[in-house]
Short mmCIF file of C-alpha atoms and ligand atoms in Angstrom, two decimals:
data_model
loop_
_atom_site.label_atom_id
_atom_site.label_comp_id
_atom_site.label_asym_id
_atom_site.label_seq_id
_atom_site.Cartn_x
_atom_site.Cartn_y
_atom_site.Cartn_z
CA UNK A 1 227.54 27.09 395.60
CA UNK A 2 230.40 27.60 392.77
CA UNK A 3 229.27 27.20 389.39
CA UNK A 4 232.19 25.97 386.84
CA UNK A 5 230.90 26.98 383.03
CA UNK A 6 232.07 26.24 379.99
CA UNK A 7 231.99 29.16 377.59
CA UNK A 8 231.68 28.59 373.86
CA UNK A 9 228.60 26.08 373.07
CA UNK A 10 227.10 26.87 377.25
CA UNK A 11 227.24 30.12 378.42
CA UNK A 12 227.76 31.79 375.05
CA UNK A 13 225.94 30.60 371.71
CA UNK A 14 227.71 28.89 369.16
CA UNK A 15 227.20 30.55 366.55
CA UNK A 16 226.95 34.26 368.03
CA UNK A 17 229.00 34.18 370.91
CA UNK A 18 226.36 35.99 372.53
CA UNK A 19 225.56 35.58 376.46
CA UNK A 20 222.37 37.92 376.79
CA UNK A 21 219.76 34.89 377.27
CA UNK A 22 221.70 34.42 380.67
CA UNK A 23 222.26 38.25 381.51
CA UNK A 24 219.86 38.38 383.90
CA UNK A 25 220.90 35.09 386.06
CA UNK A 26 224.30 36.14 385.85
CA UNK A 27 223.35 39.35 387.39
CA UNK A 28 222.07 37.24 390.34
CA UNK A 29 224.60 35.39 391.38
CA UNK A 30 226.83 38.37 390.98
CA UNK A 31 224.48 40.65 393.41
CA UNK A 32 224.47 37.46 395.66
CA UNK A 33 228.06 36.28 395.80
CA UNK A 34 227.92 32.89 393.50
CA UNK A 35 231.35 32.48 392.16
CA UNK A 36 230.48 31.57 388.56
CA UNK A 37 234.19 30.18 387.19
CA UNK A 38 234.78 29.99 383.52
CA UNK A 39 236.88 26.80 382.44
CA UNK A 40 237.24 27.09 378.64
CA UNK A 41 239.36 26.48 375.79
CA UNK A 42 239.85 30.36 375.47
CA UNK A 43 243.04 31.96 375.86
CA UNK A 44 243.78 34.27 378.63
CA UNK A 45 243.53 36.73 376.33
CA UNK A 46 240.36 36.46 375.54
CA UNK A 47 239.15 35.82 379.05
CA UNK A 48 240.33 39.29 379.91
CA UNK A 49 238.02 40.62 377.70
CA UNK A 50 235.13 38.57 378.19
CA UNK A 51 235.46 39.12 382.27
CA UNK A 52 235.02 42.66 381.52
CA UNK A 53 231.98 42.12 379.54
CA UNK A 54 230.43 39.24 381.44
CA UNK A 55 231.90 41.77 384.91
CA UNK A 56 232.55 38.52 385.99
CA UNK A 57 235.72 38.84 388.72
CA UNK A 58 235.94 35.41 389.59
CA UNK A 59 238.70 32.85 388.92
CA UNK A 60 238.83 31.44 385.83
CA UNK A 61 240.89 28.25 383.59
CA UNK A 62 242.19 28.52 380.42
CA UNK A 63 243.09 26.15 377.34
CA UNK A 64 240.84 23.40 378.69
CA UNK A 65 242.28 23.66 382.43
CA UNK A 66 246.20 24.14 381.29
CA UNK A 67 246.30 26.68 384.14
CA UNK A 68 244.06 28.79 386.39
CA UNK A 69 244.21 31.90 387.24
CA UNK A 70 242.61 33.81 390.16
CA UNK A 71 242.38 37.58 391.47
CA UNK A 72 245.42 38.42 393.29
CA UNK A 73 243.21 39.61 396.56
CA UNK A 74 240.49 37.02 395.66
CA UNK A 75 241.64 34.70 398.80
CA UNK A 76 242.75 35.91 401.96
CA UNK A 77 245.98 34.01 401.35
CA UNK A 78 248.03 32.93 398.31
CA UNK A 79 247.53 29.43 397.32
CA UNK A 80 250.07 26.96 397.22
CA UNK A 81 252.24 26.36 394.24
CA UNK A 82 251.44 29.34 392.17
CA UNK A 83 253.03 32.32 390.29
CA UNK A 84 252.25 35.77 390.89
CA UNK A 85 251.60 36.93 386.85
CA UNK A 86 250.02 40.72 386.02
CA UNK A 87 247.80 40.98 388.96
CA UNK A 88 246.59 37.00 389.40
CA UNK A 89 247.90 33.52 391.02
CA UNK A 90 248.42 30.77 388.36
CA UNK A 91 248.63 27.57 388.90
CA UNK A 92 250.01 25.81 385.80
CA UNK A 93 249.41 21.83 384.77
CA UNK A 94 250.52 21.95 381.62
CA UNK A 95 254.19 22.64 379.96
CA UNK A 96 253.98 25.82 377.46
CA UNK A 97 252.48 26.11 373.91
CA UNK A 98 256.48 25.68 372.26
CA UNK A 99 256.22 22.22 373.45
CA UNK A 100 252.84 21.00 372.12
CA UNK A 101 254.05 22.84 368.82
CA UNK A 102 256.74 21.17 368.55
CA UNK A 103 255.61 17.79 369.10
CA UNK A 104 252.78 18.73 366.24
CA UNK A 105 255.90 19.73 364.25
CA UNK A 106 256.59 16.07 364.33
CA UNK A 107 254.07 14.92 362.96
CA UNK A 108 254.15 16.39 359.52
CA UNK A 109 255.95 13.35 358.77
CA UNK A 110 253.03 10.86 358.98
CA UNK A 111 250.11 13.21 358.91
CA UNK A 112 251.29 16.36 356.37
CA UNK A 113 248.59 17.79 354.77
CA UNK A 114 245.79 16.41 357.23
CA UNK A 115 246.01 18.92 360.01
CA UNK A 116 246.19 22.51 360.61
CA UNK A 117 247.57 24.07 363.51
CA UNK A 118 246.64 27.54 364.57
CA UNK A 119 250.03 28.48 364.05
CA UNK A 120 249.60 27.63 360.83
CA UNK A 121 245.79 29.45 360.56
CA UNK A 122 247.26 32.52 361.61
CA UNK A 123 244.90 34.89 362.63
CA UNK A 124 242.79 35.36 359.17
CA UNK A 125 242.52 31.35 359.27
CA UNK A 126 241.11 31.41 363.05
CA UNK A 127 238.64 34.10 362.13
CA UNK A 128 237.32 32.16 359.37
CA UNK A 129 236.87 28.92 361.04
CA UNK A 130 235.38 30.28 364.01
CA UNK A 131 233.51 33.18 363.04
CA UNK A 132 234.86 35.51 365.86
CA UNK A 133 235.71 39.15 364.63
CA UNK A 134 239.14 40.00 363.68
CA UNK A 135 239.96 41.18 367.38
CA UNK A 136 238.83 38.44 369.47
CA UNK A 137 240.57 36.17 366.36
CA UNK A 138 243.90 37.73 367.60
CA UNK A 139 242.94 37.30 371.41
CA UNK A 140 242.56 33.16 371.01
CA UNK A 141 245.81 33.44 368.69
CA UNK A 142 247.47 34.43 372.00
CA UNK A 143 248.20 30.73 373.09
CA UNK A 144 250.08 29.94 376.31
CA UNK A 145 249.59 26.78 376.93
CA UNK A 146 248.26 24.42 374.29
CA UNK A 147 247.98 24.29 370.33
CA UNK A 148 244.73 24.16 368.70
CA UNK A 149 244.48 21.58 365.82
CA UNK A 150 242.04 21.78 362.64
CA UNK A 151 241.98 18.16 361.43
CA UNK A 152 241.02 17.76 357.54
CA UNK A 153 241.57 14.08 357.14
CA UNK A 154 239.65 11.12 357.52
CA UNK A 155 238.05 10.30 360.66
CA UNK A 156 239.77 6.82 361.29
CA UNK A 157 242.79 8.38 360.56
CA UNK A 158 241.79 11.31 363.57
CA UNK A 159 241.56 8.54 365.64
CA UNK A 160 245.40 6.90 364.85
CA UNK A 161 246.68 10.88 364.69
CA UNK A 162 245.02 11.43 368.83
CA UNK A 163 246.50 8.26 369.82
CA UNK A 164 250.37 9.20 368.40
CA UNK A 165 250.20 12.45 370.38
CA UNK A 166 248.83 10.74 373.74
CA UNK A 167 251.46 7.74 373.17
CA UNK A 168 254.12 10.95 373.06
CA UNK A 169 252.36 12.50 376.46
CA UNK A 170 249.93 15.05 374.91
CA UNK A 171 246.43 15.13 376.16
CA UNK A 172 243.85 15.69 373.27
CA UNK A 173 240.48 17.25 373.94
CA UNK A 174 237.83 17.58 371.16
CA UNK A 175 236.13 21.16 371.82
CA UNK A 176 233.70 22.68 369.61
CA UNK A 177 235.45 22.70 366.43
CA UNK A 178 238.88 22.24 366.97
CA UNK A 179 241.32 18.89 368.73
CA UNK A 180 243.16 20.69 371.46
CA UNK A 181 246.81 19.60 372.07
CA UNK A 182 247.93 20.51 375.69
CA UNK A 183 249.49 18.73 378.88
CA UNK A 184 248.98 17.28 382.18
CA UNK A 185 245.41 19.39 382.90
CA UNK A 186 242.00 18.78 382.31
CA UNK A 187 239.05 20.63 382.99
CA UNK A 188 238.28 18.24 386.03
CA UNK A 189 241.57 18.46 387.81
CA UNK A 190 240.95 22.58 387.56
CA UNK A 191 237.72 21.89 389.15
CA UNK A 192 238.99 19.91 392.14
CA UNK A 193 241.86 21.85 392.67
CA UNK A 194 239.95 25.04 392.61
CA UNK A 195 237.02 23.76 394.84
CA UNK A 196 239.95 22.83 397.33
CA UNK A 197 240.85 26.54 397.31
CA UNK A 198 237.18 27.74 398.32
CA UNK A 199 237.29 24.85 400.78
CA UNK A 200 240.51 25.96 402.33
CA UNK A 201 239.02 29.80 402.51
CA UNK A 202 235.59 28.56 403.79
CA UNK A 203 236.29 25.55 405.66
CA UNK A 204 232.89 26.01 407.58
CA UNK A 205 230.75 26.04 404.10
CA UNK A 206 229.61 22.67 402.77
CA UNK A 207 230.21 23.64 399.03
CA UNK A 208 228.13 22.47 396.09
CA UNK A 209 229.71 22.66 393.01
CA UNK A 210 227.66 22.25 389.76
CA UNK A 211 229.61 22.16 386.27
CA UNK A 212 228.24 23.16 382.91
CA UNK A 213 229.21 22.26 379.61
CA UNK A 214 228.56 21.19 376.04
CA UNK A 215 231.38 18.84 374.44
CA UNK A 216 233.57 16.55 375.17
CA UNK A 217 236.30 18.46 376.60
CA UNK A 218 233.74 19.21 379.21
CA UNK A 219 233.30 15.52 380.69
CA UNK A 220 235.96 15.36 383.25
CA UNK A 221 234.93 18.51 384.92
CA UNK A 222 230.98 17.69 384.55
CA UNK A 223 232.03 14.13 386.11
CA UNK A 224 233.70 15.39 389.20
CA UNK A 225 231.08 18.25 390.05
CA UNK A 226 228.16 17.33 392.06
CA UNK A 227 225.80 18.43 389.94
CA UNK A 228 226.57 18.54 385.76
CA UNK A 229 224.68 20.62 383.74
CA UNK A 230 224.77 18.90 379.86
CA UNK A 231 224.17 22.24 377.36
CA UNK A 232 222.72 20.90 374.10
CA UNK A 233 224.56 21.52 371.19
CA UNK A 234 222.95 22.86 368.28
CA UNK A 235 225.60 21.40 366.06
CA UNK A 236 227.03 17.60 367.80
CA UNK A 237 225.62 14.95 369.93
CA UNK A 238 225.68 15.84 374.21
CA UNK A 239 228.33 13.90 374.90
CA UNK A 240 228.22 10.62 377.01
CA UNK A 241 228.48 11.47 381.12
CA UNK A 242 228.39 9.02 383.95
CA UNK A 243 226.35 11.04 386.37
CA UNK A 244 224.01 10.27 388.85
CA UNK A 245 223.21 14.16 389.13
CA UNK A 246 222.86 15.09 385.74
CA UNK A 247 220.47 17.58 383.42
CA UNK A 248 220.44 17.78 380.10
CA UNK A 249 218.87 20.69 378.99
CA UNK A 250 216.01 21.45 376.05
CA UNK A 251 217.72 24.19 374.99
CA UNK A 252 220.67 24.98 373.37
CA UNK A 253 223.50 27.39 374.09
CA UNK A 254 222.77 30.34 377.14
CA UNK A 255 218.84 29.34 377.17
CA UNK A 256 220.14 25.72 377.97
CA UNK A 257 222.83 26.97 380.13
CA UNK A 258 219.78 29.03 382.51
CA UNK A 259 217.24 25.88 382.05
CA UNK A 260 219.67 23.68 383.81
CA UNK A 261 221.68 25.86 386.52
CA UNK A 262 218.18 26.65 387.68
CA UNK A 263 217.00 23.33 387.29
CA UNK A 264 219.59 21.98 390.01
CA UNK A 265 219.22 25.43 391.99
CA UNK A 266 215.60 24.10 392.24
CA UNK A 267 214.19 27.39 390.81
CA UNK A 268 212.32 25.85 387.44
CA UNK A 269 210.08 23.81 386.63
CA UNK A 270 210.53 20.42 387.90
CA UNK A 271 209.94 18.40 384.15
CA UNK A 272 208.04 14.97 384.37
CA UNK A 273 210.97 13.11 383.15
CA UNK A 274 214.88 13.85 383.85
CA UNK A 275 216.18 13.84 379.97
CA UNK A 276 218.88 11.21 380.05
CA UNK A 277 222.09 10.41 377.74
C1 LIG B 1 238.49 27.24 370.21
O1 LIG B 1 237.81 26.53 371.21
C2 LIG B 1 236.56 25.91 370.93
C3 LIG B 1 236.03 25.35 372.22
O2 LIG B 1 235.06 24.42 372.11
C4 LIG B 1 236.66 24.83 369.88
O3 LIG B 1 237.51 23.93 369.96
O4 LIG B 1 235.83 24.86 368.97
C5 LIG B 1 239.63 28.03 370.86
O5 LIG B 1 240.52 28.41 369.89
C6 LIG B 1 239.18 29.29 371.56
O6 LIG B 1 240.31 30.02 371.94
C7 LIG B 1 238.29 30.09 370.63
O7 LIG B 1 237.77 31.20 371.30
C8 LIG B 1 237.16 29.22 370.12
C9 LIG B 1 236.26 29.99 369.17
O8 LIG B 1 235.24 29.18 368.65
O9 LIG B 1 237.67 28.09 369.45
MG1 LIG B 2 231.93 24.26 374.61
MG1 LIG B 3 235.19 25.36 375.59
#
């Protein structure tokens, strides 16, 4: 089994950030040897952190599956295509941060005044629309490979400003709160390229991958897993998944995130009726 999660919204609350509600199945697959993979919008920078405080030492993607990283002496052998950086592989999808910036640069023209970047937020600015203290503010400043984007306008005008930057070759992902400008990557192609990986190390395993997330950034990996995990959201609408596996769970945030790993891990309650979109 490798579980793919989300962070902000699934694993960790909303509003707190906080991960306790799922301490004690973490703990689990950790004693056991369940690889459970974060694939977030965080920053590497953050992710080292959090890792330390989840003591999760499993692979992990960044900036909505811009690049993944994994332990240097996680696999027996190096996967193909990546770059040894400070002690992990990375395998990259998506061009740097200068280049999404710089194609949002272009934009001021038609949409000045109706977006902010997190360039522009600075580190005060990301703190207040997120609510994350001061340090872990500076941590998701610390983008690689993708610009965040606060958009103030109207929402039909969202719509025409998503569609310039794909027409120029961005892909735009809503998370939580913020449109995130990045490349080639996606949070599904991190999940298939990973899971071929752990197929390649344990060719002998049939591997059941089950993905977990809460927006809409999360639908390509939740598509391509076997089984996907749909955390309510205590603040938007689940969004819409094509699944024939699929749980979407009571709860919101970690609660949510425990109700429905252990739903498809068979260990709760089976409910009367699967909760569809
Ligand atoms: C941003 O990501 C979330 C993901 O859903 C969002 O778009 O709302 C990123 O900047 C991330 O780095 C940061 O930790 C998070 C905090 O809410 O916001
Ligand atoms: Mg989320
Ligand atoms: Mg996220």
């Amino acid at each position: 089994i490798l579980i793919f999660t989300d962070l902000d919204g699934s694993l960790l609350d909303h509003f707190s950030y906080s991960f306790s509600p799922a301490q004690p199945l973490l703990s689990l697959f950790n004693e056991i040897g369940v690889p459970v993979i974060p694939v977030t919008s965080k920053t590497r920078a953050e992710l080292a952190v959090l890792r330390c405080e989840l003591d999760n030492h499993d692979p992990f993607v960044v900036e909505n599956g811009a690049a993944v990283f994994i332990p240097e002496n996680y696999f027996s052998s190096p996967p193909a295509g990546c770059e040894v950086i400070d002690g992990f592989y990375r395998y990259q999808f998506s061009k740097p941060r200068e280049y999404w910036t710089d194609l949002l640069a272009q934009q001021e023209a038609e949409f000045g005044g109706e977006f902010e970047t997190f360039t522009h937020l600075g580190v005060e600015g990301i703190r207040a629309s997120t609510g994350l203290t001061e340090s872990a503010a500076q941590q998701a400043s610390k983008r690689e490979f993708s610009e965040p984007v606060l958009w103030l306008g109207l929402d039909e005008r969202k719509l025409r400003f998503i569609e310039t930057l794909r027409e120029a070759g961005a892909t735009v992902l809503q998370g939580g709160r913020f449109l995130h400008v990045t490349g080639a990557g996606n949070k599904g192609k991190a999940l298939q390229w990973l899971s071929e990986q752990y197929r390649a190390e344990y060719p002998d395993s049939a591997l059941l991958t089950i993905a977990a997330g809460d927006s809409d950034n999360d639908v390509d990996m939740l598509q391509v897993a076997d089984c996907a995990v749909v955390v309510r959201s205590p603040v938007h609408s689940p969004p819409e998944v094509p699944h024939q596996h699929l749980y979407l769970s009571r709860q919101t945030g970690p609660q949510g995130w425990v109700e429905g790993v252990n739903w498809f891990l068979g260990a709760a309650d089976r409910p009367e009726t699967i909760d569809s979109i």
